[in-house]
PDB file of C-alpha atoms and ligand atoms in Angstrom:
ATOM      1  CA  MET N1218      65.830 107.598 122.076  1.00  0.00           C
ATOM      2  CA  SER N1219      68.145 109.118 119.583  1.00  0.00           C
ATOM      3  CA  SER N1220      69.319 112.597 120.275  1.00  0.00           C
ATOM      4  CA  PRO N1221      72.312 113.942 118.395  1.00  0.00           C
ATOM      5  CA  PHE N1222      74.215 113.559 121.621  1.00  0.00           C
ATOM      6  CA  THR N1223      73.556 109.812 121.795  1.00  0.00           C
ATOM      7  CA  TYR N1224      74.641 109.420 118.213  1.00  0.00           C
ATOM      8  CA  VAL N1225      77.894 111.257 118.763  1.00  0.00           C
ATOM      9  CA  PHE N1226      78.574 109.294 121.890  1.00  0.00           C
ATOM     10  CA  ILE N1227      78.086 105.925 120.201  1.00  0.00           C
ATOM     11  CA  LEU N1228      80.246 106.963 117.264  1.00  0.00           C
ATOM     12  CA  HIS N1229      82.887 108.084 119.683  1.00  0.00           C
ATOM     13  CA  LEU N1230      82.921 104.741 121.468  1.00  0.00           C
ATOM     14  CA  PHE N1231      83.085 102.847 118.215  1.00  0.00           C
ATOM     15  CA  VAL N1232      85.928 104.905 116.870  1.00  0.00           C
ATOM     16  CA  LEU N1233      88.008 104.781 119.994  1.00  0.00           C
ATOM     17  CA  HIS N1234      87.762 101.059 120.438  1.00  0.00           C
ATOM     18  CA  SER N1235      88.440 100.000 116.895  1.00  0.00           C
ATOM     19  CA  HIS N1236      91.938  98.926 116.117  1.00  0.00           C
ATOM     20  CA  SER N1237      93.058  97.352 112.925  1.00  0.00           C
ATOM     21  CA  PHE N1238      96.240  96.414 111.275  1.00  0.00           C
ATOM     22  CA  PRO N1239      97.814  96.201 108.864  1.00  0.00           C
ATOM     23  CA  LEU N1240      96.677  99.601 107.688  1.00  0.00           C
ATOM     24  CA  SER N1241      96.576 100.876 104.160  1.00  0.00           C
ATOM     25  CA  THR N1242      95.364 103.978 102.376  1.00  0.00           C
ATOM     26  CA  SER N1243      92.501 104.619 100.027  1.00  0.00           C
ATOM     27  CA  SER N1244      92.581 108.062  98.500  1.00  0.00           C
ATOM     28  CA  ARG N1245      92.705 110.419 101.484  1.00  0.00           C
ATOM     29  CA  TRP N1246      91.607 107.823 104.053  1.00  0.00           C
ATOM     30  CA  ILE N1247      93.491 105.445 106.313  1.00  0.00           C
ATOM     31  CA  VAL N1248      91.835 102.047 105.963  1.00  0.00           C
ATOM     32  CA  ASP N1249      92.105  98.508 107.285  1.00  0.00           C
ATOM     33  CA  GLU N1250      94.042  96.632 104.605  1.00  0.00           C
ATOM     34  CA  ASN N1251      91.901  93.529 104.941  1.00  0.00           C
ATOM     35  CA  THR N1252      88.391  94.985 105.152  1.00  0.00           C
ATOM     36  CA  GLY N1253      88.890  98.352 103.456  1.00  0.00           C
ATOM     37  CA  ASP N1254      87.031  99.963 106.367  1.00  0.00           C
ATOM     38  CA  ARG N1255      88.092 103.416 107.399  1.00  0.00           C
ATOM     39  CA  VAL N1256      90.235 103.530 110.547  1.00  0.00           C
ATOM     40  CA  LYS N1257      90.434 106.540 112.798  1.00  0.00           C
ATOM     41  CA  LEU N1258      93.478 106.921 114.969  1.00  0.00           C
ATOM     42  CA  ALA N1259      92.813 108.191 118.477  1.00  0.00           C
ATOM     43  CA  CYS N1260      96.376 108.686 119.654  1.00  0.00           C
ATOM     44  CA  VAL N1261      97.811 109.763 122.954  1.00  0.00           C
ATOM     45  CA  ASN N1262     101.328 111.151 123.142  1.00  0.00           C
ATOM     46  CA  TRP N1263     104.008 109.108 124.916  1.00  0.00           C
ATOM     47  CA  PRO N1264     107.329 110.953 125.098  1.00  0.00           C
ATOM     48  CA  GLY N1265     110.455 108.901 124.496  1.00  0.00           C
ATOM     49  CA  HIS N1266     112.768 111.532 123.001  1.00  0.00           C
ATOM     50  CA  LEU N1267     114.068 113.174 126.166  1.00  0.00           C
ATOM     51  CA  HIS N1268     117.596 113.097 127.614  1.00  0.00           C
ATOM     52  CA  VAL N1269     117.545 109.491 128.813  1.00  0.00           C
ATOM     53  CA  MET N1270     115.966 108.252 125.562  1.00  0.00           C
ATOM     54  CA  ILE N1271     113.540 105.862 127.218  1.00  0.00           C
ATOM     55  CA  PRO N1272     109.743 106.011 127.005  1.00  0.00           C
ATOM     56  CA  GLU N1273     108.713 107.944 130.106  1.00  0.00           C
ATOM     57  CA  GLY N1274     107.051 106.273 133.061  1.00  0.00           C
ATOM     58  CA  LEU N1275     108.738 102.867 133.058  1.00  0.00           C
ATOM     59  CA  ASN N1276     109.933 103.699 136.571  1.00  0.00           C
ATOM     60  CA  LYS N1277     106.307 104.032 137.707  1.00  0.00           C
ATOM     61  CA  ARG N1278     104.355 101.097 136.251  1.00  0.00           C
ATOM     62  CA  PRO N1279     104.964  97.829 134.392  1.00  0.00           C
ATOM     63  CA  VAL N1280     104.756  98.532 130.684  1.00  0.00           C
ATOM     64  CA  LYS N1281     101.853  96.156 130.122  1.00  0.00           C
ATOM     65  CA  ASP N1282      99.807  98.012 132.775  1.00  0.00           C
ATOM     66  CA  ILE N1283     100.511 101.344 131.112  1.00  0.00           C
ATOM     67  CA  VAL N1284      99.474  99.871 127.775  1.00  0.00           C
ATOM     68  CA  SER N1285      96.320  98.395 129.264  1.00  0.00           C
ATOM     69  CA  ASP N1286      95.375 101.755 130.826  1.00  0.00           C
ATOM     70  CA  ILE N1287      95.907 103.596 127.530  1.00  0.00           C
ATOM     71  CA  SER N1288      93.534 101.227 125.810  1.00  0.00           C
ATOM     72  CA  HIS N1289      90.959 100.238 128.433  1.00  0.00           C
ATOM     73  CA  LYS N1290      90.871 103.108 130.901  1.00  0.00           C
ATOM     74  CA  MET N1291      91.548 105.990 128.565  1.00  0.00           C
ATOM     75  CA  GLY N1292      90.035 104.582 125.377  1.00  0.00           C
ATOM     76  CA  PHE N1293      92.824 105.338 122.933  1.00  0.00           C
ATOM     77  CA  ASN N1294      93.646 102.973 120.087  1.00  0.00           C
ATOM     78  CA  CYS N1295      96.982 104.538 119.191  1.00  0.00           C
ATOM     79  CA  VAL N1296     100.110 106.055 120.681  1.00  0.00           C
ATOM     80  CA  ARG N1297     102.369 108.668 119.175  1.00  0.00           C
ATOM     81  CA  LEU N1298     105.722 107.576 120.585  1.00  0.00           C
ATOM     82  CA  THR N1299     108.368 110.233 120.153  1.00  0.00           C
ATOM     83  CA  TRP N1300     112.021 109.458 119.444  1.00  0.00           C
ATOM     84  CA  ALA N1301     115.225 111.389 118.787  1.00  0.00           C
ATOM     85  CA  THR N1302     117.497 110.830 115.789  1.00  0.00           C
ATOM     86  CA  TYR N1303     120.667 110.479 117.889  1.00  0.00           C
ATOM     87  CA  MET N1304     119.144 107.503 119.702  1.00  0.00           C
ATOM     88  CA  TYR N1305     119.753 105.578 116.492  1.00  0.00           C
ATOM     89  CA  THR N1306     122.767 107.346 115.011  1.00  0.00           C
ATOM     90  CA  ARG N1307     124.895 107.894 118.154  1.00  0.00           C
ATOM     91  CA  TYR N1308     123.583 106.107 121.231  1.00  0.00           C
ATOM     92  CA  SER N1309     122.063 102.897 119.959  1.00  0.00           C
ATOM     93  CA  ASN N1310     124.387 100.725 122.060  1.00  0.00           C
ATOM     94  CA  LEU N1311     123.906 102.625 125.292  1.00  0.00           C
ATOM     95  CA  THR N1312     122.009 100.540 127.829  1.00  0.00           C
ATOM     96  CA  VAL N1313     119.077 101.940 129.776  1.00  0.00           C
ATOM     97  CA  SER N1314     121.106 101.544 132.937  1.00  0.00           C
ATOM     98  CA  GLU N1315     124.055 103.496 131.486  1.00  0.00           C
ATOM     99  CA  SER N1316     121.754 106.180 130.156  1.00  0.00           C
ATOM    100  CA  LEU N1317     120.192 106.726 133.582  1.00  0.00           C
ATOM    101  CA  ASP N1318     123.659 106.832 135.169  1.00  0.00           C
ATOM    102  CA  ARG N1319     124.743 109.579 132.769  1.00  0.00           C
ATOM    103  CA  TRP N1320     122.064 111.783 134.353  1.00  0.00           C
ATOM    104  CA  ASN N1321     122.521 110.512 137.912  1.00  0.00           C
ATOM    105  CA  LEU N1322     118.924 109.309 137.961  1.00  0.00           C
ATOM    106  CA  THR N1323     119.335 106.919 140.870  1.00  0.00           C
ATOM    107  CA  VAL N1324     115.737 106.972 142.061  1.00  0.00           C
ATOM    108  CA  THR N1325     114.382 106.539 138.535  1.00  0.00           C
ATOM    109  CA  LYS N1326     116.696 103.574 138.070  1.00  0.00           C
ATOM    110  CA  GLU N1327     115.376 101.980 141.257  1.00  0.00           C
ATOM    111  CA  GLY N1328     111.852 102.527 139.946  1.00  0.00           C
ATOM    112  CA  ILE N1329     112.639 100.800 136.669  1.00  0.00           C
ATOM    113  CA  ALA N1330     114.338  97.947 138.542  1.00  0.00           C
ATOM    114  CA  ARG N1331     111.093  97.521 140.485  1.00  0.00           C
ATOM    115  CA  ASN N1332     108.555  97.934 137.696  1.00  0.00           C
ATOM    116  CA  ASN N1333     110.318  96.856 134.512  1.00  0.00           C
ATOM    117  CA  PRO N1334     113.515  95.089 135.570  1.00  0.00           C
ATOM    118  CA  GLU N1335     114.047  93.373 132.192  1.00  0.00           C
ATOM    119  CA  VAL N1336     114.494  96.782 130.541  1.00  0.00           C
ATOM    120  CA  LEU N1337     117.569  97.925 132.510  1.00  0.00           C
ATOM    121  CA  GLU N1338     120.197  95.982 130.607  1.00  0.00           C
ATOM    122  CA  MET N1339     118.571  96.497 127.229  1.00  0.00           C
ATOM    123  CA  SER N1340     120.001  99.133 124.914  1.00  0.00           C
ATOM    124  CA  ILE N1341     117.798 102.208 124.641  1.00  0.00           C
ATOM    125  CA  VAL N1342     116.823 101.036 121.148  1.00  0.00           C
ATOM    126  CA  GLU N1343     115.830  97.592 122.438  1.00  0.00           C
ATOM    127  CA  ALA N1344     113.843  99.259 125.211  1.00  0.00           C
ATOM    128  CA  GLN N1345     111.875 101.296 122.683  1.00  0.00           C
ATOM    129  CA  ASN N1346     111.310  98.080 120.745  1.00  0.00           C
ATOM    130  CA  ALA N1347     110.048  96.329 123.873  1.00  0.00           C
ATOM    131  CA  VAL N1348     107.539  99.115 124.509  1.00  0.00           C
ATOM    132  CA  VAL N1349     106.371  99.009 120.889  1.00  0.00           C
ATOM    133  CA  ASN N1350     105.958  95.234 121.118  1.00  0.00           C
ATOM    134  CA  ALA N1351     103.925  95.605 124.304  1.00  0.00           C
ATOM    135  CA  MET N1352     101.645  98.000 122.456  1.00  0.00           C
ATOM    136  CA  GLY N1353     101.329  95.558 119.564  1.00  0.00           C
ATOM    137  CA  LYS N1354     100.245  92.851 122.027  1.00  0.00           C
ATOM    138  CA  GLY N1355      97.759  95.294 123.560  1.00  0.00           C
ATOM    139  CA  LYS N1356      96.403  96.056 120.053  1.00  0.00           C
ATOM    140  CA  ILE N1357      97.513  99.652 120.163  1.00  0.00           C
ATOM    141  CA  MET N1358      98.688 101.211 116.918  1.00  0.00           C
ATOM    142  CA  VAL N1359     101.925 103.180 117.115  1.00  0.00           C
ATOM    143  CA  VAL N1360     103.022 106.281 115.267  1.00  0.00           C
ATOM    144  CA  LEU N1361     106.778 106.567 115.782  1.00  0.00           C
ATOM    145  CA  ASP N1362     107.348 110.285 115.701  1.00  0.00           C
ATOM    146  CA  ASN N1363     110.846 111.562 114.938  1.00  0.00           C
ATOM    147  CA  HIS N1364     110.623 114.538 117.227  1.00  0.00           C
ATOM    148  CA  ILE N1365     114.098 115.970 117.437  1.00  0.00           C
ATOM    149  CA  SER N1366     117.783 115.160 116.788  1.00  0.00           C
ATOM    150  CA  LEU N1367     119.472 115.823 120.140  1.00  0.00           C
ATOM    151  CA  PRO N1368     117.468 114.102 122.872  1.00  0.00           C
ATOM    152  CA  GLU N1369     116.015 116.864 125.036  1.00  0.00           C
ATOM    153  CA  TRP N1370     112.848 118.848 125.648  1.00  0.00           C
ATOM    154  CA  CYS N1371     111.615 120.573 122.538  1.00  0.00           C
ATOM    155  CA  CYS N1372     110.591 122.748 120.771  1.00  0.00           C
ATOM    156  CA  GLY N1373     111.821 126.303 120.737  1.00  0.00           C
ATOM    157  CA  TYR N1374     113.225 128.543 118.037  1.00  0.00           C
ATOM    158  CA  ASN N1375     116.712 128.239 119.502  1.00  0.00           C
ATOM    159  CA  ASP N1376     116.965 124.581 120.467  1.00  0.00           C
ATOM    160  CA  GLY N1377     119.241 123.796 117.518  1.00  0.00           C
ATOM    161  CA  ASN N1378     116.902 121.093 116.219  1.00  0.00           C
ATOM    162  CA  GLY N1379     114.534 123.073 114.108  1.00  0.00           C
ATOM    163  CA  PHE N1380     115.652 123.494 110.542  1.00  0.00           C
ATOM    164  CA  PHE N1381     118.368 123.055 107.939  1.00  0.00           C
ATOM    165  CA  GLY N1382     121.586 124.685 109.089  1.00  0.00           C
ATOM    166  CA  ASP N1383     120.756 124.403 112.805  1.00  0.00           C
ATOM    167  CA  GLU N1384     123.475 123.032 115.052  1.00  0.00           C
ATOM    168  CA  ASP N1385     121.743 119.726 115.724  1.00  0.00           C
ATOM    169  CA  PHE N1386     120.032 119.211 112.416  1.00  0.00           C
ATOM    170  CA  ASP N1387     122.212 117.421 109.910  1.00  0.00           C
ATOM    171  CA  PRO N1388     119.934 116.251 107.070  1.00  0.00           C
ATOM    172  CA  ASP N1389     122.153 113.244 106.276  1.00  0.00           C
ATOM    173  CA  GLU N1390     122.112 112.039 109.861  1.00  0.00           C
ATOM    174  CA  TRP N1391     118.357 112.667 110.044  1.00  0.00           C
ATOM    175  CA  VAL N1392     117.799 110.492 106.968  1.00  0.00           C
ATOM    176  CA  ARG N1393     120.129 107.832 108.395  1.00  0.00           C
ATOM    177  CA  GLY N1394     118.047 107.786 111.577  1.00  0.00           C
ATOM    178  CA  LEU N1395     114.782 107.504 109.638  1.00  0.00           C
ATOM    179  CA  VAL N1396     116.149 104.676 107.486  1.00  0.00           C
ATOM    180  CA  THR N1397     117.413 102.780 110.537  1.00  0.00           C
ATOM    181  CA  VAL N1398     114.061 103.051 112.298  1.00  0.00           C
ATOM    182  CA  ALA N1399     112.157 102.150 109.135  1.00  0.00           C
ATOM    183  CA  CYS N1400     114.311  99.030 108.684  1.00  0.00           C
ATOM    184  CA  ARG N1401     113.949  98.025 112.322  1.00  0.00           C
ATOM    185  CA  TYR N1402     110.156  98.250 112.288  1.00  0.00           C
ATOM    186  CA  LYS N1403     109.562  97.165 108.705  1.00  0.00           C
ATOM    187  CA  GLY N1404     107.002  94.397 108.685  1.00  0.00           C
ATOM    188  CA  ASN N1405     105.670  95.340 112.120  1.00  0.00           C
ATOM    189  CA  PRO N1406     102.070  95.921 111.111  1.00  0.00           C
ATOM    190  CA  SER N1407     101.113  98.179 113.997  1.00  0.00           C
ATOM    191  CA  VAL N1408     103.809 100.796 113.412  1.00  0.00           C
ATOM    192  CA  ARG N1409     103.854 103.882 111.232  1.00  0.00           C
ATOM    193  CA  ILE N1410     106.884 106.174 111.106  1.00  0.00           C
ATOM    194  CA  THR N1411     106.629 109.924 110.684  1.00  0.00           C
TER     195      THR N1411
HETATM  196  C1  LIG J1888     127.032  99.535 118.218  1.00  0.00           C
HETATM  197  O1  LIG J1888     127.793  98.354 118.304  1.00  0.00           O
HETATM  198  C2  LIG J1888     127.991  97.720 117.060  1.00  0.00           C
HETATM  199  C3  LIG J1888     128.671  96.383 117.314  1.00  0.00           C
HETATM  200  O2  LIG J1888     129.623  96.488 118.330  1.00  0.00           O
HETATM  201  C4  LIG J1888     128.806  98.643 116.162  1.00  0.00           C
HETATM  202  O3  LIG J1888     129.011  98.052 114.906  1.00  0.00           O
HETATM  203  C5  LIG J1888     128.044  99.961 115.978  1.00  0.00           C
HETATM  204  O4  LIG J1888     128.804 100.870 115.236  1.00  0.00           O
HETATM  205  C6  LIG J1888     127.689 100.573 117.321  1.00  0.00           C
HETATM  206  N1  LIG J1888     126.772 101.696 117.096  1.00  0.00           N
HETATM  207  C7  LIG J1888     126.983 102.908 117.621  1.00  0.00           C
HETATM  208  C8  LIG J1888     125.955 103.959 117.270  1.00  0.00           C
HETATM  209  O5  LIG J1888     127.907 103.168 118.363  1.00  0.00           O
HETATM  210  C1  LIG J1889     126.424 113.323 138.250  1.00  0.00           C
HETATM  211  O1  LIG J1889     127.143 113.245 139.439  1.00  0.00           O
HETATM  212  C2  LIG J1889     128.534 113.465 139.270  1.00  0.00           C
HETATM  213  C3  LIG J1889     129.206 113.206 140.624  1.00  0.00           C
HETATM  214  O2  LIG J1889     128.545 113.870 141.649  1.00  0.00           O
HETATM  215  C4  LIG J1889     128.763 114.878 138.734  1.00  0.00           C
HETATM  216  O3  LIG J1889     130.140 115.104 138.538  1.00  0.00           O
HETATM  217  C5  LIG J1889     128.025 115.039 137.413  1.00  0.00           C
HETATM  218  O4  LIG J1889     128.138 116.355 136.932  1.00  0.00           O
HETATM  219  C6  LIG J1889     126.566 114.677 137.575  1.00  0.00           C
HETATM  220  N1  LIG J1889     125.929 114.668 136.251  1.00  0.00           N
HETATM  221  C7  LIG J1889     124.782 115.284 135.986  1.00  0.00           C
HETATM  222  C8  LIG J1889     124.281 115.158 134.590  1.00  0.00           C
HETATM  223  O5  LIG J1889     124.144 115.894 136.817  1.00  0.00           O
END
């Protein structure tokens, strides 16, 4: 019983459930460094670049449950976790609790206290790290996506984050942010930085 549909379906399952690291490259392909087998990333987006600079949803569910759902319920093997440059160059010492207070997010703070209490007194950078580590434990590969400079919703032509010369795009600060993130996650085999 082998219709094209069955074939595609099986391939799909195989691809979505494979996870490998460390990764490497071979010509144009992403491969498993140890086996040389081709690895396909099936990534879901997880925003973490918005005003409060915390991966969204930590007020709703424990991080390990979110990670488990991404992998087991939804079938992804990878997350594209967005981040903002200023998280690393300007706000790295701000705690999650302080960040929520800056936006008067009382109810969200209560939600985090309920679902992920250990995160509240972490700095926003440590909180991102904790989420990345939870994904590593759940065998999810992570693409850390530098989405924007000023943490906010993006992307429009006039958001000041788009291109050289824009109000919130200083190339030196951008590079500083990339270097800081690269150093922080260097050696973490499940992370790629874009
Ligand atoms: C964070 O705190 C450390 C140690 O107090 C300090 O050296 C660093 O400049 C601070 N970073 C930012 C972005 O304020
Ligand atoms: C938060 O609340 C204070 C006091 O009501 C107010 O002055 C401030 O503008 C609010 N901040 C935001 C970001 O809404």
